[in-house]
Short mmCIF file of C-alpha atoms and ligand atoms in Angstrom, two decimals:
data_model
loop_
_atom_site.label_atom_id
_atom_site.label_comp_id
_atom_site.label_asym_id
_atom_site.label_seq_id
_atom_site.Cartn_x
_atom_site.Cartn_y
_atom_site.Cartn_z
CA MET A 1344 7.08 7.27 10.40
CA SER A 1345 6.51 10.69 8.88
CA ALA A 1346 4.66 10.83 5.59
CA ALA A 1347 7.42 12.89 4.03
CA VAL A 1348 9.91 10.04 4.26
CA VAL A 1349 10.07 8.13 0.99
CA THR A 1350 10.59 4.47 1.77
CA PRO A 1351 12.52 2.67 -0.93
CA ALA A 1352 10.68 -0.25 -2.53
CA LEU A 1353 11.36 -3.76 -1.26
CA PHE A 1354 13.74 -5.94 -3.22
CA PRO A 1355 11.98 -9.03 -4.60
CA LEU A 1356 13.82 -12.32 -4.30
CA PHE A 1357 12.92 -15.99 -4.75
CA LEU A 1358 14.63 -18.23 -2.22
CA ASP A 1359 15.77 -21.78 -2.74
CA LEU A 1360 14.94 -23.21 0.66
CA HIS A 1361 15.31 -26.82 -0.33
CA GLY A 1362 16.88 -28.69 2.59
CA ARG A 1363 17.63 -25.41 4.37
CA ARG A 1364 16.53 -24.88 7.93
CA VAL A 1365 13.83 -22.30 8.60
CA LEU A 1366 12.75 -21.51 12.13
CA VAL A 1367 9.10 -20.76 12.74
CA VAL A 1368 8.17 -19.39 16.13
CA GLY A 1369 4.55 -20.05 17.02
CA GLY A 1370 2.38 -23.16 17.05
CA GLY A 1371 -1.06 -21.88 16.02
CA GLU A 1372 -3.15 -21.74 12.84
CA VAL A 1373 -1.22 -18.81 11.36
CA ALA A 1374 2.08 -20.56 11.90
CA ALA A 1375 0.61 -23.72 10.36
CA ARG A 1376 -0.21 -21.88 7.10
CA LYS A 1377 3.37 -20.58 6.84
CA VAL A 1378 4.80 -24.00 7.68
CA LEU A 1379 2.79 -25.66 4.90
CA ALA A 1380 4.04 -23.12 2.37
CA LEU A 1381 7.61 -23.65 3.55
CA LEU A 1382 7.28 -27.42 3.32
CA ASP A 1383 6.03 -27.01 -0.27
CA SER A 1384 9.32 -25.29 -1.01
CA GLY A 1385 11.26 -28.18 0.52
CA ALA A 1386 12.49 -26.27 3.58
CA ALA A 1387 13.64 -28.11 6.71
CA VAL A 1388 11.22 -26.55 9.16
CA ALA A 1389 11.71 -26.29 12.91
CA VAL A 1390 8.81 -25.00 14.97
CA VAL A 1391 9.30 -23.40 18.36
CA ALA A 1392 6.18 -23.54 20.54
CA PRO A 1393 5.26 -24.96 23.91
CA ALA A 1394 2.25 -26.63 22.24
CA LEU A 1395 1.16 -27.25 18.65
CA ALA A 1396 -2.21 -26.76 16.97
CA PRO A 1397 -3.61 -30.03 15.55
CA ALA A 1398 -2.42 -29.39 11.97
CA LEU A 1399 1.14 -28.81 13.15
CA ALA A 1400 1.03 -31.67 15.65
CA ALA A 1401 0.10 -34.01 12.79
CA LEU A 1402 3.05 -32.76 10.72
CA ALA A 1403 5.39 -33.23 13.70
CA LYS A 1404 4.09 -36.74 14.22
CA ALA A 1405 4.74 -37.53 10.55
CA ASN A 1406 8.30 -36.20 10.99
CA ARG A 1407 7.74 -33.44 8.46
CA LEU A 1408 8.93 -30.81 10.91
CA ALA A 1409 11.09 -30.65 14.03
CA HIS A 1410 9.19 -29.51 17.09
CA ILE A 1411 11.10 -27.56 19.72
CA ALA A 1412 8.70 -27.72 22.66
CA ALA A 1413 9.97 -24.70 24.53
CA ALA A 1414 9.68 -20.95 24.85
CA PHE A 1415 11.63 -18.92 22.31
CA ALA A 1416 15.34 -18.47 23.00
CA PRO A 1417 17.70 -16.61 20.60
CA GLU A 1418 20.11 -19.50 20.15
CA GLN A 1419 17.31 -21.53 18.50
CA LEU A 1420 17.93 -19.31 15.47
CA ASP A 1421 21.46 -20.60 15.01
CA GLY A 1422 21.88 -22.64 11.86
CA SER A 1423 18.71 -21.27 10.23
CA TRP A 1424 18.64 -19.38 6.94
CA LEU A 1425 15.39 -17.61 7.62
CA ALA A 1426 13.01 -17.05 10.52
CA ILE A 1427 9.30 -16.44 10.76
CA ALA A 1428 7.66 -15.10 13.91
CA ALA A 1429 4.03 -16.13 13.93
CA THR A 1430 2.89 -15.98 17.53
CA ASN A 1431 -0.04 -13.88 18.73
CA ASP A 1432 2.18 -12.40 21.44
CA ASN A 1433 3.68 -9.11 20.32
CA ALA A 1434 6.47 -9.25 22.92
CA VAL A 1435 7.59 -12.67 21.70
CA ASN A 1436 7.48 -11.56 18.05
CA ARG A 1437 9.53 -8.52 19.01
CA ALA A 1438 12.12 -10.66 20.79
CA VAL A 1439 12.42 -13.01 17.81
CA ALA A 1440 12.84 -10.05 15.45
CA ALA A 1441 15.52 -8.47 17.66
CA ALA A 1442 17.45 -11.75 17.91
CA ALA A 1443 17.26 -12.27 14.13
CA HIS A 1444 18.41 -8.75 13.39
CA ALA A 1445 21.36 -9.19 15.74
CA ARG A 1446 22.35 -12.29 13.73
CA ARG A 1447 21.79 -10.47 10.38
CA MET A 1448 19.21 -13.06 9.51
CA PHE A 1449 16.13 -12.17 7.48
CA ILE A 1450 12.93 -12.42 9.44
CA ASN A 1451 9.28 -12.26 8.58
CA VAL A 1452 6.90 -11.22 11.31
CA VAL A 1453 3.36 -12.13 10.39
CA ASP A 1454 1.20 -9.03 10.02
CA ASP A 1455 3.92 -6.70 11.27
CA ALA A 1456 5.81 -5.03 8.46
CA GLU A 1457 7.59 -2.71 10.91
CA LEU A 1458 9.30 -5.53 12.77
CA ALA A 1459 10.03 -7.62 9.69
CA SER A 1460 13.02 -7.48 7.37
CA ALA A 1461 11.38 -9.87 4.90
CA GLN A 1462 7.80 -9.89 3.73
CA LEU A 1463 5.90 -12.76 2.21
CA PRO A 1464 4.18 -11.78 -1.02
CA ALA A 1465 0.71 -12.68 -2.14
CA ARG A 1466 1.27 -15.14 -4.94
CA VAL A 1467 -0.24 -16.91 -7.87
CA GLN A 1468 1.29 -20.25 -8.69
CA ARG A 1469 1.12 -22.37 -11.82
CA GLY A 1470 3.62 -25.20 -11.47
CA PRO A 1471 7.11 -23.71 -11.43
CA LEU A 1472 5.71 -20.39 -12.63
CA GLN A 1473 5.02 -17.91 -9.83
CA VAL A 1474 3.81 -14.35 -9.69
CA ALA A 1475 4.59 -12.69 -6.37
CA ILE A 1476 2.82 -9.48 -5.41
CA SER A 1477 3.80 -7.01 -2.77
CA SER A 1478 2.47 -3.62 -1.80
CA GLY A 1479 5.49 -3.10 0.42
CA GLY A 1480 3.19 -3.29 3.42
CA ALA A 1481 1.17 -0.30 2.20
CA SER A 1482 -1.94 -2.33 1.50
CA PRO A 1483 -1.91 -6.09 1.76
CA MET A 1484 -5.59 -5.99 0.75
CA LEU A 1485 -4.68 -4.39 -2.56
CA ALA A 1486 -2.05 -7.04 -3.19
CA ARG A 1487 -4.61 -9.73 -2.42
CA HIS A 1488 -7.11 -8.10 -4.76
CA LEU A 1489 -4.59 -8.17 -7.57
CA ARG A 1490 -3.77 -11.76 -6.76
CA GLU A 1491 -7.42 -12.69 -7.16
CA GLN A 1492 -7.58 -11.02 -10.55
CA LEU A 1493 -4.48 -12.81 -11.74
CA GLU A 1494 -5.75 -16.06 -10.33
CA ASN A 1495 -8.78 -15.69 -12.59
CA ARG A 1496 -6.72 -14.66 -15.57
CA LEU A 1497 -3.92 -17.20 -15.61
CA ASP A 1498 -4.71 -20.54 -17.11
CA GLU A 1499 -3.89 -23.66 -15.07
CA ALA A 1500 -2.18 -25.08 -18.15
CA LEU A 1501 0.53 -22.40 -17.88
CA GLY A 1502 2.22 -24.41 -15.15
CA GLN A 1503 2.45 -27.46 -17.36
CA LEU A 1504 3.66 -25.32 -20.24
CA ALA A 1505 6.40 -23.90 -18.02
CA GLY A 1506 7.35 -27.44 -17.01
CA LEU A 1507 7.47 -28.54 -20.63
CA LEU A 1508 9.61 -25.59 -21.68
CA GLY A 1509 11.86 -26.32 -18.70
CA GLU A 1510 12.39 -29.88 -19.94
CA LEU A 1511 13.22 -28.65 -23.42
CA ARG A 1512 15.38 -25.79 -22.24
CA GLY A 1513 18.70 -27.36 -23.22
CA ARG A 1514 17.47 -28.20 -26.70
CA ILE A 1515 15.92 -24.80 -27.18
CA ARG A 1516 19.22 -23.07 -26.32
CA MET A 1517 21.22 -25.38 -28.54
CA GLN A 1518 18.98 -25.26 -31.58
CA LEU A 1519 18.10 -21.60 -31.35
CA ALA A 1520 21.36 -19.95 -30.37
CA ASP A 1521 20.22 -16.54 -31.44
CA LEU A 1522 18.12 -14.58 -28.95
CA GLY A 1523 15.86 -13.20 -31.69
CA GLN A 1524 15.19 -16.74 -32.93
CA ARG A 1525 14.36 -17.84 -29.42
CA ARG A 1526 11.98 -14.98 -28.93
CA ALA A 1527 10.18 -15.78 -32.19
CA PHE A 1528 10.00 -19.43 -31.09
CA PHE A 1529 8.35 -18.52 -27.78
CA GLU A 1530 5.87 -16.32 -29.55
CA ARG A 1531 4.93 -19.14 -31.87
CA VAL A 1532 4.58 -21.55 -28.96
CA LEU A 1533 2.35 -19.15 -27.05
CA ALA A 1534 0.15 -18.48 -30.08
CA GLY A 1535 0.08 -22.17 -30.98
CA PRO A 1536 -2.04 -25.03 -29.75
CA ALA A 1537 0.30 -26.27 -26.97
CA GLN A 1538 -1.55 -24.57 -24.14
CA SER A 1539 -4.95 -25.69 -25.29
CA LEU A 1540 -3.65 -29.23 -25.76
CA LEU A 1541 -2.34 -29.23 -22.19
CA ARG A 1542 -5.69 -27.98 -20.98
CA ARG A 1543 -7.28 -30.92 -22.71
CA GLY A 1544 -4.92 -33.29 -20.95
CA ASP A 1545 -2.92 -34.22 -24.05
CA ALA A 1546 0.66 -33.68 -22.90
CA VAL A 1547 2.09 -35.82 -25.70
CA ALA A 1548 0.52 -33.75 -28.48
CA ALA A 1549 1.48 -30.55 -26.66
CA ARG A 1550 5.11 -31.63 -26.57
CA ARG A 1551 4.96 -32.51 -30.23
CA ALA A 1552 3.54 -29.08 -31.03
CA VAL A 1553 6.35 -27.35 -29.14
CA GLU A 1554 8.99 -29.58 -30.74
CA ALA A 1555 7.56 -28.79 -34.17
CA GLU A 1556 8.16 -25.11 -33.51
CA LEU A 1557 11.79 -25.95 -32.71
CA GLY A 1558 12.24 -26.98 -36.34
CA SER A 1559 13.79 -24.21 -38.38
CA ARG A 1560 10.86 -23.43 -40.64
CA PRO A 1561 7.92 -21.87 -38.88
CA THR A 1562 4.76 -23.93 -39.23
CA PRO A 1563 1.63 -21.99 -40.09
CA ALA A 1564 -0.38 -21.24 -36.96
CA ALA A 1565 -3.08 -23.86 -36.52
CA GLY A 1566 -6.41 -22.27 -35.73
CA ARG A 1567 -8.81 -23.91 -33.37
CA VAL A 1568 -12.28 -23.62 -32.01
CA ALA A 1569 -13.45 -23.53 -28.42
CA LEU A 1570 -17.11 -24.36 -27.97
CA VAL A 1571 -17.93 -22.37 -24.87
CA GLY A 1572 -20.99 -22.15 -22.66
CA ALA A 1573 -21.74 -18.53 -21.71
CA GLY A 1574 -24.29 -19.33 -19.01
CA PRO A 1575 -27.75 -17.77 -18.75
CA GLY A 1576 -26.76 -14.10 -18.82
CA ASP A 1577 -25.37 -13.05 -15.44
CA PRO A 1578 -21.63 -12.63 -16.20
CA GLY A 1579 -20.86 -13.89 -12.70
CA LEU A 1580 -21.98 -17.32 -13.86
CA LEU A 1581 -19.29 -17.57 -16.50
CA THR A 1582 -16.59 -20.15 -15.80
CA LEU A 1583 -12.98 -19.08 -15.38
CA ARG A 1584 -12.03 -21.08 -18.44
CA ALA A 1585 -14.69 -19.36 -20.53
CA LEU A 1586 -13.35 -16.00 -19.39
CA ARG A 1587 -9.80 -16.95 -20.31
CA LEU A 1588 -10.79 -18.12 -23.75
CA LEU A 1589 -12.75 -14.92 -24.31
CA ASN A 1590 -9.61 -13.02 -23.41
CA GLU A 1591 -7.56 -14.93 -25.98
CA ALA A 1592 -10.08 -15.02 -28.82
CA ASP A 1593 -9.52 -13.52 -32.26
CA LEU A 1594 -13.11 -14.16 -33.25
CA ILE A 1595 -16.29 -14.80 -31.28
CA LEU A 1596 -19.33 -16.33 -32.95
CA HIS A 1597 -22.18 -15.94 -30.53
CA ASP A 1598 -25.88 -16.62 -30.23
CA ARG A 1599 -28.53 -14.05 -29.55
CA LEU A 1600 -28.94 -15.57 -26.09
CA VAL A 1601 -25.45 -14.49 -25.02
CA SER A 1602 -25.80 -11.38 -22.88
CA ALA A 1603 -24.10 -8.07 -23.67
CA GLU A 1604 -22.49 -8.17 -20.20
CA VAL A 1605 -20.76 -11.43 -21.03
CA LEU A 1606 -19.59 -10.19 -24.43
CA ALA A 1607 -18.21 -7.08 -22.77
CA LEU A 1608 -15.72 -9.27 -20.89
CA ALA A 1609 -14.08 -10.49 -24.09
CA ARG A 1610 -10.82 -9.17 -25.50
CA ARG A 1611 -11.56 -5.75 -26.87
CA ASP A 1612 -10.17 -6.32 -30.33
CA ALA A 1613 -11.75 -9.72 -30.79
CA GLN A 1614 -14.12 -9.65 -33.75
CA ARG A 1615 -17.71 -10.50 -32.78
CA ILE A 1616 -20.26 -12.05 -35.09
CA ASP A 1617 -23.87 -12.58 -34.07
CA VAL A 1618 -24.98 -15.82 -35.65
CA GLY A 1619 -28.23 -16.03 -33.69
CA LYS A 1620 -31.07 -17.99 -35.13
CA ARG A 1621 -34.47 -16.44 -35.24
CA VAL A 1622 -37.72 -18.27 -34.63
CA GLY A 1623 -39.25 -18.92 -38.02
CA GLY A 1624 -35.93 -18.56 -39.88
CA ASP A 1625 -34.37 -21.43 -41.76
CA HIS A 1626 -32.46 -23.02 -38.89
CA ASP A 1627 -30.69 -25.62 -40.94
CA ALA A 1628 -29.34 -23.07 -43.40
CA THR A 1629 -28.17 -20.91 -40.47
CA GLN A 1630 -26.52 -23.93 -38.91
CA GLN A 1631 -24.69 -24.82 -42.14
CA HIS A 1632 -23.54 -21.22 -42.39
CA ILE A 1633 -22.17 -21.38 -38.82
CA HIS A 1634 -20.26 -24.58 -39.61
CA ALA A 1635 -18.76 -22.93 -42.68
CA LEU A 1636 -17.70 -19.83 -40.70
CA LEU A 1637 -16.12 -21.90 -37.94
CA ILE A 1638 -14.12 -23.94 -40.42
CA GLU A 1639 -13.09 -21.00 -42.55
CA HIS A 1640 -11.76 -18.92 -39.65
CA ALA A 1641 -10.05 -21.81 -37.89
CA ARG A 1642 -8.31 -22.71 -41.16
CA ALA A 1643 -7.13 -19.13 -41.41
CA GLY A 1644 -5.29 -19.75 -38.13
CA ARG A 1645 -7.56 -17.77 -35.86
CA ARG A 1646 -8.56 -18.59 -32.31
CA VAL A 1647 -12.29 -18.94 -32.61
CA VAL A 1648 -14.68 -19.02 -29.67
CA ARG A 1649 -18.10 -20.40 -30.47
CA LEU A 1650 -20.07 -18.89 -27.61
CA LYS A 1651 -23.47 -20.29 -26.75
CA GLY A 1652 -26.05 -19.34 -24.17
CA GLY A 1653 -26.18 -21.74 -21.22
CA ASP A 1654 -24.40 -24.99 -21.89
CA PRO A 1655 -23.37 -25.85 -25.45
CA PHE A 1656 -24.48 -29.47 -25.11
CA VAL A 1657 -27.95 -28.75 -23.76
CA PHE A 1658 -30.31 -27.88 -26.62
CA GLY A 1659 -27.44 -26.01 -28.20
CA ARG A 1660 -26.62 -28.05 -31.29
CA GLY A 1661 -23.06 -28.10 -30.00
CA GLY A 1662 -22.73 -31.75 -30.97
CA GLU A 1663 -23.50 -31.00 -34.60
CA GLU A 1664 -20.92 -28.25 -34.71
CA LEU A 1665 -18.25 -30.51 -33.28
CA GLU A 1666 -19.07 -33.21 -35.82
CA ALA A 1667 -18.58 -30.69 -38.62
CA LEU A 1668 -15.26 -29.60 -37.11
CA ARG A 1669 -14.08 -33.16 -36.65
CA GLU A 1670 -14.90 -33.89 -40.24
CA ALA A 1671 -12.91 -30.86 -41.35
CA GLY A 1672 -9.98 -31.97 -39.17
CA ILE A 1673 -10.13 -28.90 -36.95
CA ASP A 1674 -8.96 -28.91 -33.37
CA PHE A 1675 -11.52 -28.10 -30.71
CA GLU A 1676 -12.21 -28.02 -27.01
CA VAL A 1677 -15.46 -27.72 -25.07
CA VAL A 1678 -16.17 -25.61 -22.00
CA PRO A 1679 -19.44 -26.35 -20.22
CA GLY A 1680 -21.69 -23.55 -19.07
CA ILE A 1681 -24.45 -23.18 -16.54
CA THR A 1682 -27.56 -24.26 -18.35
CA ALA A 1683 -30.84 -22.34 -18.17
CA ALA A 1684 -32.52 -25.06 -16.09
CA THR A 1685 -30.10 -24.88 -13.17
CA ALA A 1686 -29.60 -21.13 -13.47
CA CYS A 1687 -33.28 -20.17 -13.71
CA ALA A 1688 -34.19 -22.57 -10.94
CA ALA A 1689 -31.51 -21.15 -8.66
CA TYR A 1690 -32.42 -17.54 -9.41
CA ALA A 1691 -36.12 -18.23 -8.96
CA GLY A 1692 -35.70 -20.14 -5.68
CA ILE A 1693 -36.91 -23.46 -7.10
CA PRO A 1694 -34.91 -26.48 -5.98
CA LEU A 1695 -35.15 -28.85 -8.96
CA THR A 1696 -35.13 -31.92 -6.78
CA HIS A 1697 -36.40 -32.11 -3.25
CA ARG A 1698 -36.66 -35.05 -0.92
CA ALA A 1699 -40.33 -34.37 -0.33
CA HIS A 1700 -41.44 -33.24 -3.79
CA ALA A 1701 -39.33 -34.43 -6.67
CA GLN A 1702 -37.21 -37.50 -7.12
CA SER A 1703 -36.23 -36.90 -10.71
CA LEU A 1704 -35.56 -34.09 -13.11
CA HIS A 1705 -36.27 -34.06 -16.84
CA LEU A 1706 -34.84 -31.53 -19.26
CA LEU A 1707 -37.13 -31.30 -22.26
CA THR A 1708 -37.74 -29.16 -25.27
CA ALA A 1709 -41.22 -27.93 -25.97
CA GLN A 1710 -40.36 -27.72 -29.66
CA ALA A 1711 -39.34 -30.52 -31.93
CA ARG A 1712 -38.04 -30.57 -35.49
CA ASP A 1713 -41.57 -30.64 -36.86
CA GLY A 1714 -43.66 -28.64 -34.45
CA ASP A 1715 -45.00 -30.48 -31.41
CA ALA A 1716 -42.48 -32.36 -29.29
CA ASP A 1717 -43.07 -36.07 -29.14
CA HIS A 1718 -42.57 -36.99 -25.50
CA ASP A 1719 -43.67 -39.97 -23.45
CA TRP A 1720 -46.47 -37.96 -21.83
CA ARG A 1721 -47.69 -40.86 -19.72
CA ALA A 1722 -44.35 -41.09 -17.99
CA LEU A 1723 -44.06 -37.31 -17.66
CA ALA A 1724 -47.53 -37.03 -16.13
CA LYS A 1725 -46.51 -38.99 -13.02
CA PRO A 1726 -46.29 -36.90 -9.84
CA GLN A 1727 -43.15 -36.11 -7.83
CA GLN A 1728 -40.91 -35.30 -10.75
CA THR A 1729 -39.74 -31.99 -12.12
CA LEU A 1730 -40.08 -31.19 -15.80
CA VAL A 1731 -38.11 -28.32 -17.24
CA PHE A 1732 -39.13 -27.21 -20.72
CA TYR A 1733 -36.77 -25.16 -22.85
CA MET A 1734 -38.13 -23.04 -25.71
CA GLY A 1735 -41.58 -23.20 -24.22
CA VAL A 1736 -43.21 -19.84 -24.74
CA GLN A 1737 -45.39 -21.08 -27.56
CA GLY A 1738 -47.56 -24.17 -27.49
CA LEU A 1739 -48.27 -23.98 -23.76
CA ALA A 1740 -51.93 -24.96 -24.18
CA ARG A 1741 -51.00 -28.16 -26.00
CA LEU A 1742 -48.33 -28.92 -23.46
CA ARG A 1743 -50.81 -28.50 -20.58
CA ASP A 1744 -53.43 -30.62 -22.36
CA ASN A 1745 -50.95 -33.40 -22.98
CA LEU A 1746 -49.99 -33.53 -19.30
CA LEU A 1747 -53.59 -33.27 -18.04
CA THR A 1748 -54.88 -35.92 -20.47
CA HIS A 1749 -52.25 -38.31 -19.24
CA GLY A 1750 -53.13 -37.72 -15.62
CA ARG A 1751 -50.94 -35.03 -14.12
CA ALA A 1752 -52.95 -33.11 -11.52
CA ALA A 1753 -54.45 -29.80 -12.63
CA SER A 1754 -53.17 -28.27 -9.39
CA THR A 1755 -49.54 -29.14 -10.15
CA PRO A 1756 -47.50 -25.99 -9.56
CA VAL A 1757 -45.76 -24.40 -12.54
CA ALA A 1758 -43.38 -21.46 -12.91
CA LEU A 1759 -42.23 -19.57 -15.97
CA VAL A 1760 -38.86 -17.88 -15.62
CA GLU A 1761 -38.27 -15.15 -18.16
CA ASN A 1762 -34.76 -13.73 -18.61
CA GLY A 1763 -33.44 -15.84 -15.77
CA SER A 1764 -30.43 -14.44 -13.86
CA ARG A 1765 -30.66 -11.13 -15.71
CA PRO A 1766 -31.63 -7.81 -14.13
CA GLN A 1767 -35.00 -7.93 -15.92
CA GLN A 1768 -35.83 -11.45 -14.66
CA ARG A 1769 -39.54 -12.20 -14.11
CA VAL A 1770 -41.04 -15.28 -12.51
CA VAL A 1771 -44.68 -16.12 -13.12
CA ALA A 1772 -46.08 -18.87 -10.90
CA GLY A 1773 -49.40 -20.71 -10.87
CA THR A 1774 -50.92 -24.09 -11.59
CA LEU A 1775 -50.75 -26.37 -14.58
CA ALA A 1776 -54.43 -25.76 -15.34
CA GLN A 1777 -53.85 -22.03 -15.72
CA LEU A 1778 -50.56 -22.24 -17.61
CA PRO A 1779 -51.43 -20.73 -21.01
CA GLU A 1780 -53.65 -18.01 -19.50
CA LEU A 1781 -50.93 -17.19 -16.99
CA ALA A 1782 -48.33 -16.74 -19.71
CA ALA A 1783 -50.71 -14.63 -21.78
CA ALA A 1784 -51.83 -12.49 -18.85
CA HIS A 1785 -48.22 -11.58 -18.05
CA ALA A 1786 -47.08 -11.49 -21.69
CA VAL A 1787 -44.20 -13.88 -21.07
CA ARG A 1788 -41.57 -13.61 -23.81
CA ALA A 1789 -38.50 -15.56 -24.85
CA PRO A 1790 -36.11 -16.45 -23.44
CA ALA A 1791 -38.26 -18.18 -20.87
CA LEU A 1792 -38.08 -21.52 -19.19
CA LEU A 1793 -41.00 -23.52 -17.88
CA VAL A 1794 -40.77 -25.56 -14.67
CA VAL A 1795 -43.57 -28.02 -13.99
CA GLY A 1796 -43.76 -29.91 -10.73
CA GLU A 1797 -44.42 -29.73 -7.03
CA VAL A 1798 -41.13 -27.88 -6.43
CA ALA A 1799 -42.30 -24.89 -8.50
CA ALA A 1800 -44.48 -23.82 -5.55
CA LEU A 1801 -41.37 -23.18 -3.49
CA ALA A 1802 -40.53 -20.10 -5.60
CA THR A 1803 -43.09 -18.14 -3.58
CA ARG A 1804 -41.19 -18.77 -0.35
CA LEU A 1805 -37.62 -19.13 -1.53
CA HIS A 1806 -37.32 -16.34 -4.09
CA TRP A 1807 -34.34 -14.09 -3.40
CA PHE A 1808 -33.38 -12.54 -6.74
CA GLY A 1809 -35.28 -9.65 -8.28
CA ALA A 1810 -39.01 -9.24 -7.82
CA ALA A 1811 -41.29 -11.76 -6.09
CA PRO A 1812 -43.08 -14.21 -8.38
CA LEU A 1813 -46.14 -12.90 -10.17
CA GLY A 1814 -49.00 -15.30 -10.10
CA GLY A 1815 -52.60 -16.11 -10.84
CA GLU A 1816 -53.82 -17.78 -7.70
CA ARG A 1817 -51.89 -17.30 -4.51
CA GLN A 1818 -49.34 -20.05 -4.33
CA ARG A 1819 -49.25 -22.10 -1.21
CA CYS A 1820 -46.09 -23.79 -0.27
CA PRO A 1821 -46.61 -27.19 1.36
CA PRO A 1822 -46.12 -26.34 5.04
CA ASP A 1823 -43.68 -29.10 5.82
CA ALA A 1824 -41.62 -28.73 2.65
CA LEU A 1825 -39.10 -26.34 4.03
CA ALA A 1826 -38.69 -28.19 7.28
CA ARG A 1827 -38.04 -31.44 5.46
CA ALA A 1828 -35.63 -29.79 3.08
CA ALA A 1829 -33.43 -28.71 5.97
N1 SAH B 1260 -27.95 -24.11 -24.47
C1 SAH B 1260 -28.92 -23.32 -23.74
C2 SAH B 1260 -30.33 -23.54 -24.22
C3 SAH B 1260 -30.56 -23.09 -25.60
S1 SAH B 1260 -32.24 -23.32 -26.10
C4 SAH B 1260 -28.78 -23.64 -22.24
O1 SAH B 1260 -28.10 -24.59 -21.87
O2 SAH B 1260 -29.36 -22.93 -21.44
C5 SAH B 1260 -32.91 -21.75 -25.75
C6 SAH B 1260 -33.89 -21.83 -24.59
O3 SAH B 1260 -33.17 -21.83 -23.38
C7 SAH B 1260 -34.79 -20.63 -24.48
O4 SAH B 1260 -35.89 -20.73 -25.33
C8 SAH B 1260 -35.20 -20.69 -23.04
O5 SAH B 1260 -36.19 -21.65 -22.84
C9 SAH B 1260 -33.95 -21.19 -22.39
N2 SAH B 1260 -33.13 -20.10 -21.82
C10 SAH B 1260 -31.85 -19.81 -22.09
N3 SAH B 1260 -31.41 -18.78 -21.35
C11 SAH B 1260 -32.45 -18.40 -20.59
C12 SAH B 1260 -32.63 -17.40 -19.59
N4 SAH B 1260 -31.66 -16.55 -19.25
N5 SAH B 1260 -33.84 -17.32 -18.99
C13 SAH B 1260 -34.84 -18.15 -19.32
N6 SAH B 1260 -34.71 -19.12 -20.24
C14 SAH B 1260 -33.54 -19.25 -20.87
#
């Protein structure tokens, strides 16, 4: 085809294939994928192929498709509404296309836009709601790329919302005869809590919220709070749900630990407030202030995201914030995040448990309300367990002494992970005996996480992100550790 020819765009169409015969020619993996999609749409599928791949054979055995065990012949198309040629033999695909064209039947030929009169779009599906994407054959990759982006963007709860609105469709039309009224109603529903209620698995309350909007007087928008884990810093470690909520937020209250890269992903016109606590500041006053802000803005009807570094329930005082919200009668949801322990360990190449070296994992804080943390040091001093200390940059000498006094070996490997998962990540590795000197020698700063235990030695061999671990003594990895891990 010459480049000068302007091809008109394809005409999009959604087909109701329920109970209608569709002929698929081809019995391999590619055909199987198309057959599964067709069956999802309720089509009566007939597959022409001398032999079937296992997935298709199983469907034939379960009577979910009709198998025509033969070579393709044009009359097999008779009685079908649609045909798909999915063989790896170009001549066969060509013959199927020619026969379909002769019968004025739409045909899709897998990976051959030239032969096809119908193309299957890339699609994003949420219940009855579907977004179909086509590049008109120009660049299926581009269509797929867009699909991926939409897949990330569109909440799973949208499907349920569509279902719910479908159920109420008759009532909506009857009660809101005027198009303008209906539009205003949909806007209220979309801005309201229904979607977040569905996400939380409360279909009954969601229905009630939608029905309330059906009433003639508009209810004031109910604000709500999402307590969201932002992960350790690398924006790639954000959950899809966190990303969606950041895209919907009116207001984001975040900690100092939340990285700029993560904040950059939020809706541009969302207001951002840094409510980070500083070491040495009055934490309880700050915390009360945060509770007051959350309540005030939610009451004003805003969608508030309370964004915390890592996971909100791991040393994040998330529980206290939820209690305050519950007391104030404010709606909330919680989105977990990747906590510093798992993130720093992964990015430093330290498996937190290991069949040969650690049978348990303890998440601890090095700080307590009044200075020194009060742990069961005797229990923590036992070998073959991994201790992860949050907030551990200060007080390392005391921490080491406590473990040594209670019997943990001086040679126990340790690693400090500073700015885990971020471009400036540093890992400092050594032994328990050297811990405070090690931190001082490399000027380790917050945020940093301390890993104590046999597994910490593996960082030297398994590091993959950023620079190799810095260390006092050369770390030796137990020679059989890697073999046994496999
Ligand atoms: N809720 C957070 C922890 C908050 S406490 C979470 O689940 O991760 C703050 C402590 O977390 C810091 O003092 C530090 O010990 C640790 N931390 C958080 N992010 C970190 C990072 N990117 N690198 C190293 N340590 C981190």
